[in-house]
Each structure stands twice: as C-alpha cells, then as structure tokens.
PDB file of C-alpha atoms and ligand atoms in Angstrom:
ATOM      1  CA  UNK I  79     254.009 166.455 113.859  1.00 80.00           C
ATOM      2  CA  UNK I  80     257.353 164.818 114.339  1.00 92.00           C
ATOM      3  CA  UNK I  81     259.588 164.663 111.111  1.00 95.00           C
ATOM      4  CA  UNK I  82     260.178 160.909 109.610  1.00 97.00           C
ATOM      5  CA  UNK I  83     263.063 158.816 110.579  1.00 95.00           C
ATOM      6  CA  UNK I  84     264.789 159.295 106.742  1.00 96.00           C
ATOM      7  CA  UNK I  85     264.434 163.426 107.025  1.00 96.00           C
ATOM      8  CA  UNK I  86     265.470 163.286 110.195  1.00 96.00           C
ATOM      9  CA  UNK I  87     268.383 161.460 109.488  1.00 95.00           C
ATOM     10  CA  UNK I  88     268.756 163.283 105.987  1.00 95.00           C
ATOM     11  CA  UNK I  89     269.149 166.401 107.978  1.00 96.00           C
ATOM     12  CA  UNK I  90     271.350 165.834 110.782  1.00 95.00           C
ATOM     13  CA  UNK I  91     273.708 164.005 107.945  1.00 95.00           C
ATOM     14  CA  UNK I  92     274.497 167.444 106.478  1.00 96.00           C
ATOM     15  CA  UNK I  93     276.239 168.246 109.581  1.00 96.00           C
ATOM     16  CA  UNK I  94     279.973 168.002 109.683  1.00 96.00           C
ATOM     17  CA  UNK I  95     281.852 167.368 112.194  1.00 97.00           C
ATOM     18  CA  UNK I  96     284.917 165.490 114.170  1.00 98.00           C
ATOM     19  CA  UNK I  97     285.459 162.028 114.915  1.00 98.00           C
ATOM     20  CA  UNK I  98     285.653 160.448 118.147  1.00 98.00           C
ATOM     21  CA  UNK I  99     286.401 157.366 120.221  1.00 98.00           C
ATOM     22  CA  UNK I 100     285.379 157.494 123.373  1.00 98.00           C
ATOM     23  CA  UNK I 101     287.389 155.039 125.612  1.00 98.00           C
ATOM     24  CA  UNK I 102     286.789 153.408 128.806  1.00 98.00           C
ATOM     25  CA  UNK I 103     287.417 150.523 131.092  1.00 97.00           C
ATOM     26  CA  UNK I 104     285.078 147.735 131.947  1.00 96.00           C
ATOM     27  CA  UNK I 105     284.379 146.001 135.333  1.00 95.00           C
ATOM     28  CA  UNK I 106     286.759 143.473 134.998  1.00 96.00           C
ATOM     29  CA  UNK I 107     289.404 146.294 133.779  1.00 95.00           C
ATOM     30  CA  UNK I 108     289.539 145.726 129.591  1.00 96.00           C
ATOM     31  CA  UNK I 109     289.531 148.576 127.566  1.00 97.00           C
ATOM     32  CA  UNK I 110     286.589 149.197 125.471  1.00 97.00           C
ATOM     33  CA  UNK I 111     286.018 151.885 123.411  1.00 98.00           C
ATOM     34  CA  UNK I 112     283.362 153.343 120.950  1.00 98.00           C
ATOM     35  CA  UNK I 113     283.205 155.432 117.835  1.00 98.00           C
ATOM     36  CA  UNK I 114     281.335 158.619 118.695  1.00 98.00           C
ATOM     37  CA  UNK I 115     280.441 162.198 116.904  1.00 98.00           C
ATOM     38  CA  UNK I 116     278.131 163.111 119.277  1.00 98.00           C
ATOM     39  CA  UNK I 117     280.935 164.731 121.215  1.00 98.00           C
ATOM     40  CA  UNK I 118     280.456 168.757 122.730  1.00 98.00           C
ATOM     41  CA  UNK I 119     281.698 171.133 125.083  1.00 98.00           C
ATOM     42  CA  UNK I 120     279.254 172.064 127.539  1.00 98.00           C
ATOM     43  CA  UNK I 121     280.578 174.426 129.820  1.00 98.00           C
ATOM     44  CA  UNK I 122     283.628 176.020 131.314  1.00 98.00           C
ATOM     45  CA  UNK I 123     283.346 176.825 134.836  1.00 98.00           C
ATOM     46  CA  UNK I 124     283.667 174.064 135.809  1.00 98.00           C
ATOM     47  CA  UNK I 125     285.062 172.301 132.671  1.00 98.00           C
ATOM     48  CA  UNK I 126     282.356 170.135 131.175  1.00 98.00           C
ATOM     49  CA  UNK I 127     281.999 168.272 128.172  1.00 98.00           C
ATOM     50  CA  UNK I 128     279.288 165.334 126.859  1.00 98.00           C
ATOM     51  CA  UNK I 129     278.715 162.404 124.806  1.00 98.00           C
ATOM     52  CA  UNK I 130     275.310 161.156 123.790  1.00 98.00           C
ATOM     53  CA  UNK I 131     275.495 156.719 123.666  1.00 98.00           C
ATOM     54  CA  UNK I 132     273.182 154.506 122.532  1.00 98.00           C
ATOM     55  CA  UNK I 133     270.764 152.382 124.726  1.00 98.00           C
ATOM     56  CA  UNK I 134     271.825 149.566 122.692  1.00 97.00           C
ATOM     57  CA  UNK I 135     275.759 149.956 122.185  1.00 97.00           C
ATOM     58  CA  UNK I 136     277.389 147.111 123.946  1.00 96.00           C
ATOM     59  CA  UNK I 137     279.316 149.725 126.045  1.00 97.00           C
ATOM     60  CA  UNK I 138     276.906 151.838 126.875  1.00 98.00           C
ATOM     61  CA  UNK I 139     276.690 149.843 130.484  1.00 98.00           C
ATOM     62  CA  UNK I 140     280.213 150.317 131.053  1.00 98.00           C
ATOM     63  CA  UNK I 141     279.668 153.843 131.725  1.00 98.00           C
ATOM     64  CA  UNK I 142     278.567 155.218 135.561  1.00 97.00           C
ATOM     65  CA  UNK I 143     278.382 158.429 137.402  1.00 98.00           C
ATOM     66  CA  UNK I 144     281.764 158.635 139.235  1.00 98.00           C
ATOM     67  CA  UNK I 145     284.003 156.483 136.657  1.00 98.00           C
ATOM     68  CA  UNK I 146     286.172 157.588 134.383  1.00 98.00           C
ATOM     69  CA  UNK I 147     286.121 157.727 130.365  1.00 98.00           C
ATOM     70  CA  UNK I 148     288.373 159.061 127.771  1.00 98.00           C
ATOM     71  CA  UNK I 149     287.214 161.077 123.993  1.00 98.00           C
ATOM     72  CA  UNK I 150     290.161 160.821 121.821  1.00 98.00           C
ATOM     73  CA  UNK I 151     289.976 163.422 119.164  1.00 98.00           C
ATOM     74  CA  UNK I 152     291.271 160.800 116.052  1.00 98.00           C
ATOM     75  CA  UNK I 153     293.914 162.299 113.507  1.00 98.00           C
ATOM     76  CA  UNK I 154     293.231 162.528 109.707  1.00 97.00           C
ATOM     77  CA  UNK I 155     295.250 159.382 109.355  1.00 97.00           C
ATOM     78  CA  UNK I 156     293.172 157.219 111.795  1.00 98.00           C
ATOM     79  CA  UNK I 157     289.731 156.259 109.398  1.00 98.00           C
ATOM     80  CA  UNK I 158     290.638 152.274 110.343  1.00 97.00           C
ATOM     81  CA  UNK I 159     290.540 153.285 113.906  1.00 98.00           C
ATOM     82  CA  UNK I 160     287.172 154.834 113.308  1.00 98.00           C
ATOM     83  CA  UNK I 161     285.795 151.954 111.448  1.00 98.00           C
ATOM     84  CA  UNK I 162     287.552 149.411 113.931  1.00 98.00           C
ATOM     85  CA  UNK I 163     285.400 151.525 117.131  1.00 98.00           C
ATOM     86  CA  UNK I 164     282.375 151.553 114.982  1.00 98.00           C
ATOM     87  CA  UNK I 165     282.363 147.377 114.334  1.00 97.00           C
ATOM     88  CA  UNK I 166     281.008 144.578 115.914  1.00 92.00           C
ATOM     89  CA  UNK I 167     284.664 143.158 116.839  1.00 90.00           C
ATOM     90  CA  UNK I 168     284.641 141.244 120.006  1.00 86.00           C
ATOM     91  CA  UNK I 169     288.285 142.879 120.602  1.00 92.00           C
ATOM     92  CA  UNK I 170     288.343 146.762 118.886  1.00 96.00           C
ATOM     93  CA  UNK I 171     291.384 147.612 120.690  1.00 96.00           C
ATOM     94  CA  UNK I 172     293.378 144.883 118.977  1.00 95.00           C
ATOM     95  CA  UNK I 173     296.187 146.391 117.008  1.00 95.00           C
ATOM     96  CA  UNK I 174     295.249 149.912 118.893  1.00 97.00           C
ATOM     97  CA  UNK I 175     298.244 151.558 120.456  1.00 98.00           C
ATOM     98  CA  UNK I 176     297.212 153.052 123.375  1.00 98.00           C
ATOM     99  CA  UNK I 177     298.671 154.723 126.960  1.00 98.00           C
ATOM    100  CA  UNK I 178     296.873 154.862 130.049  1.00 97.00           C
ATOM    101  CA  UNK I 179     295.958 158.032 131.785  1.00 98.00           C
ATOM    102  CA  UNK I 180     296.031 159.612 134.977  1.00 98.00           C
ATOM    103  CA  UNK I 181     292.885 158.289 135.930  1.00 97.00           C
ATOM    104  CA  UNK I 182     293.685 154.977 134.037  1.00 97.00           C
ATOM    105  CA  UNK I 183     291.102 155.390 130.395  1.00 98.00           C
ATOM    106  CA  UNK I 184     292.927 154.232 127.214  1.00 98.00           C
ATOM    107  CA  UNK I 185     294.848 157.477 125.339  1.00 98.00           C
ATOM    108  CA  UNK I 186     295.023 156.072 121.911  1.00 98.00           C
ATOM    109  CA  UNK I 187     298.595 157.041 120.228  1.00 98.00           C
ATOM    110  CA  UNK I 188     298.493 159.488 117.764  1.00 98.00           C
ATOM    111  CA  UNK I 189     295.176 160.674 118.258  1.00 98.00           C
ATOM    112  CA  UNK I 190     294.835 164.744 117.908  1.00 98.00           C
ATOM    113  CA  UNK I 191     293.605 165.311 121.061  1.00 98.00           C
ATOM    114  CA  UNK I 192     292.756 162.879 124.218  1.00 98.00           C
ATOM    115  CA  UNK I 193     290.441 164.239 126.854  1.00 98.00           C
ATOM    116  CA  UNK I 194     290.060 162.049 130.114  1.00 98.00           C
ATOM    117  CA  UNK I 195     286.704 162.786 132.148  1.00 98.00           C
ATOM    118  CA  UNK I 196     284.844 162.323 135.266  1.00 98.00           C
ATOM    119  CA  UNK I 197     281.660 161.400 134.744  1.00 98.00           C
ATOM    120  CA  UNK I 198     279.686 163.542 136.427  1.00 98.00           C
ATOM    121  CA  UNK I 199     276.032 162.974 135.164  1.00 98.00           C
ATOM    122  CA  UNK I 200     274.368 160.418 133.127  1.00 98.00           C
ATOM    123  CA  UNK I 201     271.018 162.222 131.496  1.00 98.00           C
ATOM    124  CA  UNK I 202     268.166 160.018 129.123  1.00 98.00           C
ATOM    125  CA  UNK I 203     267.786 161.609 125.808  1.00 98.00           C
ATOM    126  CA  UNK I 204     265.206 159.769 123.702  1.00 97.00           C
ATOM    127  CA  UNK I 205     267.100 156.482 122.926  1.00 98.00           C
ATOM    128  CA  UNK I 206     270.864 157.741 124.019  1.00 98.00           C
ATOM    129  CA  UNK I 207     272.333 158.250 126.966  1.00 98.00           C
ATOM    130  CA  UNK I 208     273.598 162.045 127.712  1.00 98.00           C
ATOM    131  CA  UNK I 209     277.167 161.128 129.735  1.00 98.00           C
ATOM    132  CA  UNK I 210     278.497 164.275 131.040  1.00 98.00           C
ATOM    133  CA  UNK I 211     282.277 164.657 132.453  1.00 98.00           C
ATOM    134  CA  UNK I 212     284.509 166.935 133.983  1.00 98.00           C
ATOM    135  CA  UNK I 213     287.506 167.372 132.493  1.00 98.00           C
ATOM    136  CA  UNK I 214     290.679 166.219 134.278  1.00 98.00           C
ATOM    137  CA  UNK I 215     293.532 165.799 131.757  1.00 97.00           C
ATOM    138  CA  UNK I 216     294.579 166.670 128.024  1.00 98.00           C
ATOM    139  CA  UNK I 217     296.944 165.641 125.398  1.00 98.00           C
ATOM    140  CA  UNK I 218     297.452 167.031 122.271  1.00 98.00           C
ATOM    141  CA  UNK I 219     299.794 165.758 119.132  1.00 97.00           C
ATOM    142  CA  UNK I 220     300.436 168.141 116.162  1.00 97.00           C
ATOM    143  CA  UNK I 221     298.084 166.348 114.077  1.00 96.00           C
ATOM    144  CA  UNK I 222     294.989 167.778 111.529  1.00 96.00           C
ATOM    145  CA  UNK I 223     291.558 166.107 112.785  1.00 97.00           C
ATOM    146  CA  UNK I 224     289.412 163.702 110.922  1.00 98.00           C
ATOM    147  CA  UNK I 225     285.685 164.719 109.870  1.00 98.00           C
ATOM    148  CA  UNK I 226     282.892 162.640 109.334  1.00 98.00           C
ATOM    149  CA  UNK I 227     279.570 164.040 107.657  1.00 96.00           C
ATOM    150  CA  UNK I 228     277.277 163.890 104.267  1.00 94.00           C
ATOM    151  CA  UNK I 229     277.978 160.105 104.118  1.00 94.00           C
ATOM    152  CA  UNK I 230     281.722 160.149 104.311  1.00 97.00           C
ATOM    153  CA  UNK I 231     284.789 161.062 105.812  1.00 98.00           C
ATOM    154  CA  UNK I 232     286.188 164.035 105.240  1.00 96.00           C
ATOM    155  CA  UNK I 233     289.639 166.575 105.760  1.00 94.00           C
ATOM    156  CA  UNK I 234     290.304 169.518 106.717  1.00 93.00           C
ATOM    157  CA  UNK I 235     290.736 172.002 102.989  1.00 90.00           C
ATOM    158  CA  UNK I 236     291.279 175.430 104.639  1.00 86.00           C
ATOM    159  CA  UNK I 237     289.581 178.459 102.595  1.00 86.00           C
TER     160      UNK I 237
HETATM  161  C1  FMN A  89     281.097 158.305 112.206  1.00 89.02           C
HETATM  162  C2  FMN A  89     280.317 157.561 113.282  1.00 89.02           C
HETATM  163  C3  FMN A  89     279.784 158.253 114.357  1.00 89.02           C
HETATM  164  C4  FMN A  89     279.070 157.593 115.373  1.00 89.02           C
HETATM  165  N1  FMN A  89     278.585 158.316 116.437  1.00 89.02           N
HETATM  166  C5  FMN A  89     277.930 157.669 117.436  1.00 89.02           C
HETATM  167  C6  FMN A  89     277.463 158.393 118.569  1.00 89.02           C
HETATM  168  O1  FMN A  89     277.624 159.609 118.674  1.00 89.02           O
HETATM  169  N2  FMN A  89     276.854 157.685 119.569  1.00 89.02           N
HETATM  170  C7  FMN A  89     276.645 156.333 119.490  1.00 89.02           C
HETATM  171  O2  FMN A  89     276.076 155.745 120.412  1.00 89.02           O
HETATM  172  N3  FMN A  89     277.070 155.615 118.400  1.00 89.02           N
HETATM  173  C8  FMN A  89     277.722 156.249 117.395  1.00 89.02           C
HETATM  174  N4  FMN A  89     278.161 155.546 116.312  1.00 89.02           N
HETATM  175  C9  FMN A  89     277.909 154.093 116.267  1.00 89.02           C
HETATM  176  C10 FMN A  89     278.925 153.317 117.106  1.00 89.02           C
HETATM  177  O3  FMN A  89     280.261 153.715 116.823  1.00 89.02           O
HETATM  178  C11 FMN A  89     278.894 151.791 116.863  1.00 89.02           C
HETATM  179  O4  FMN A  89     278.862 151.517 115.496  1.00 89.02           O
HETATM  180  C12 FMN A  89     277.764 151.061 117.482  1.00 89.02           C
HETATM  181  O5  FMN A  89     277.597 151.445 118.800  1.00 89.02           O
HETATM  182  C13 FMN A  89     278.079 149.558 117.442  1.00 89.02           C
HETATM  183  O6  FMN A  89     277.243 148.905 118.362  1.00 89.02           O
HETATM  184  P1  FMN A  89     277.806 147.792 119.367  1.00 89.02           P
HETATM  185  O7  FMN A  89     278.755 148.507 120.315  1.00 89.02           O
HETATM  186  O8  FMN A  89     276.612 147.311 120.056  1.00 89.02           O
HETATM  187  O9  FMN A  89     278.506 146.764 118.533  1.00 89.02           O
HETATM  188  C14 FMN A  89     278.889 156.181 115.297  1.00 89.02           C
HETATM  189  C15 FMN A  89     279.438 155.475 114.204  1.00 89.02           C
HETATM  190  C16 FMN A  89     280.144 156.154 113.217  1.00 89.02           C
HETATM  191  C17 FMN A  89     280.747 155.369 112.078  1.00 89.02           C
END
C-alpha cells in the first residue's frame, strides 16, 4: 500500500540538501529559469548529471533532448534568487545578473557553482520529468552553498 501524500512529503522533507536553479533558453531565445533541489550526479564516464521537473512547471516544455540547460549551484547569500526561481513572476530573471555560456544557458553571477549540460535524455517519473545532461562546462566562485530542507533554508555549520 502506497504511503499518503502528507508522509510522503513529511519524509522526503527531512532530507537536506542544495539549492538549485536550473536555467535555460526558450524558443524565442529568453532566459527562463527554475528553482530546483532535485539536482544529482549520475554518472562519470561519460559525465552525467539529472534534474527531475514538474509536468506542470511553466518551463518544463522548454526543455528537449539535444538543447542545452544550465544548474547553477546558488551561494549562501542568494535565498531571493531562490524564492524569485520558485515564483509565479512573469519575468524571474529580472534583477538576475547573469553571463552566457559556451553553449549560450544563463550562468547566474555569484552562484557557487554553474554547470552547463546537454540534454541527453528526457525520462517520465510519476508526475516529473527525469532531464538528463552531459556535462560540457563548469564555473566555480569561492562561495559556501545554500541548503534547503525541514521547512527552511539552511547553512553550512561545519562539525
Ligand atoms: C527549495 C525548492 C525546491 C524546489 N525543487 C523543485 C524541483 O526539484 N523540481 C520542480 O519541478 N520544482 C521544484 N520546486 C518548485 C519550482 O521552483 C517552482 O516553484 C514551480 O515550478 C513554479 O511553477 P511555475 O513555473 O509553473 O510557476 C522547488 C521549489 C523550492 C522553493
């Protein structure tokens, strides 16, 4: 028998972890973007990593096998950019500092770490979308990461 909606959310909200925003660009060439912790490494030969998107997020249809998308790794400091890729803004990348890639997906400034991707595979999973890429380029800025998890956001406190 399948667990409840509320344990199965209870559960999963336990789990911390880091915050995303995975980054794109549309048809008509705007950047979209989308606040995501369903982010993982998935293999390294090749270099593979996945995000898991909503049927229903308005960008989910911006993403196809072949095209290119970005996961920026945000920065302690970058909550409002969290909450501002999580709302129902018609523009989230207003205000968002950002610099284009090799393969042209939005690296927003300041993030920790900015992955760009080749999307490689796009795989159902219950009511998300399993996007899988192949890692093309990195960036990285001396930066602690912002958490998400138990309700909240959360920092680094090292033992
Ligand atoms: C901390 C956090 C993590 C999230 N992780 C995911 C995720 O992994 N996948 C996803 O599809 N949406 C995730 N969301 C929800 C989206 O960021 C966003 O709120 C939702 O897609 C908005 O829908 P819209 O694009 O249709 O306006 C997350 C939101 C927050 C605040």
């Amino acid at each position: 028998m399948a667990v409840s909606a509320d344990e199965f959310k209870q559960a999963l909200g336990t789990l911390v972890s880091g915050v995303t925003v995975v980054t794109l660009n549309n048809a008509a060439g705007a950047p979209r973007g989308i606040t995501v912790t369903s982010f993982t490494s998935l293999s390294l030969e090749p270099p593979l990593v996945l995000v898991c998107i909503d049927h229903r997020a308005s960008v989910h249809d911006d993403f196809h096998v072949g095209g290119r998308f970005a996961i920026n790794l945000l920065a302690a400091e970058q909550q409002s950019i969290s909450n501002q890729f999580a709302s129902s803004a018609p523009d989230r990348f207003a205000g968002i500092a950002h610099t284009l890639a090799p393969g042209g997906s939005p690296f927003i400034d300041g993030a920790m770490t900015s992955i760009e991707c080749r999307c490689t595979a796009a795989l159902e999973g219950g009511d998300h979308t399993i996007f899988v890429g192949e890692v093309e380029c990195t960036r990285f800025n001396d930066a602690e990461p912002l958490l998400y998890g138990q309700g909240k956001y959360q920092r680094i406190t090292r033992a």
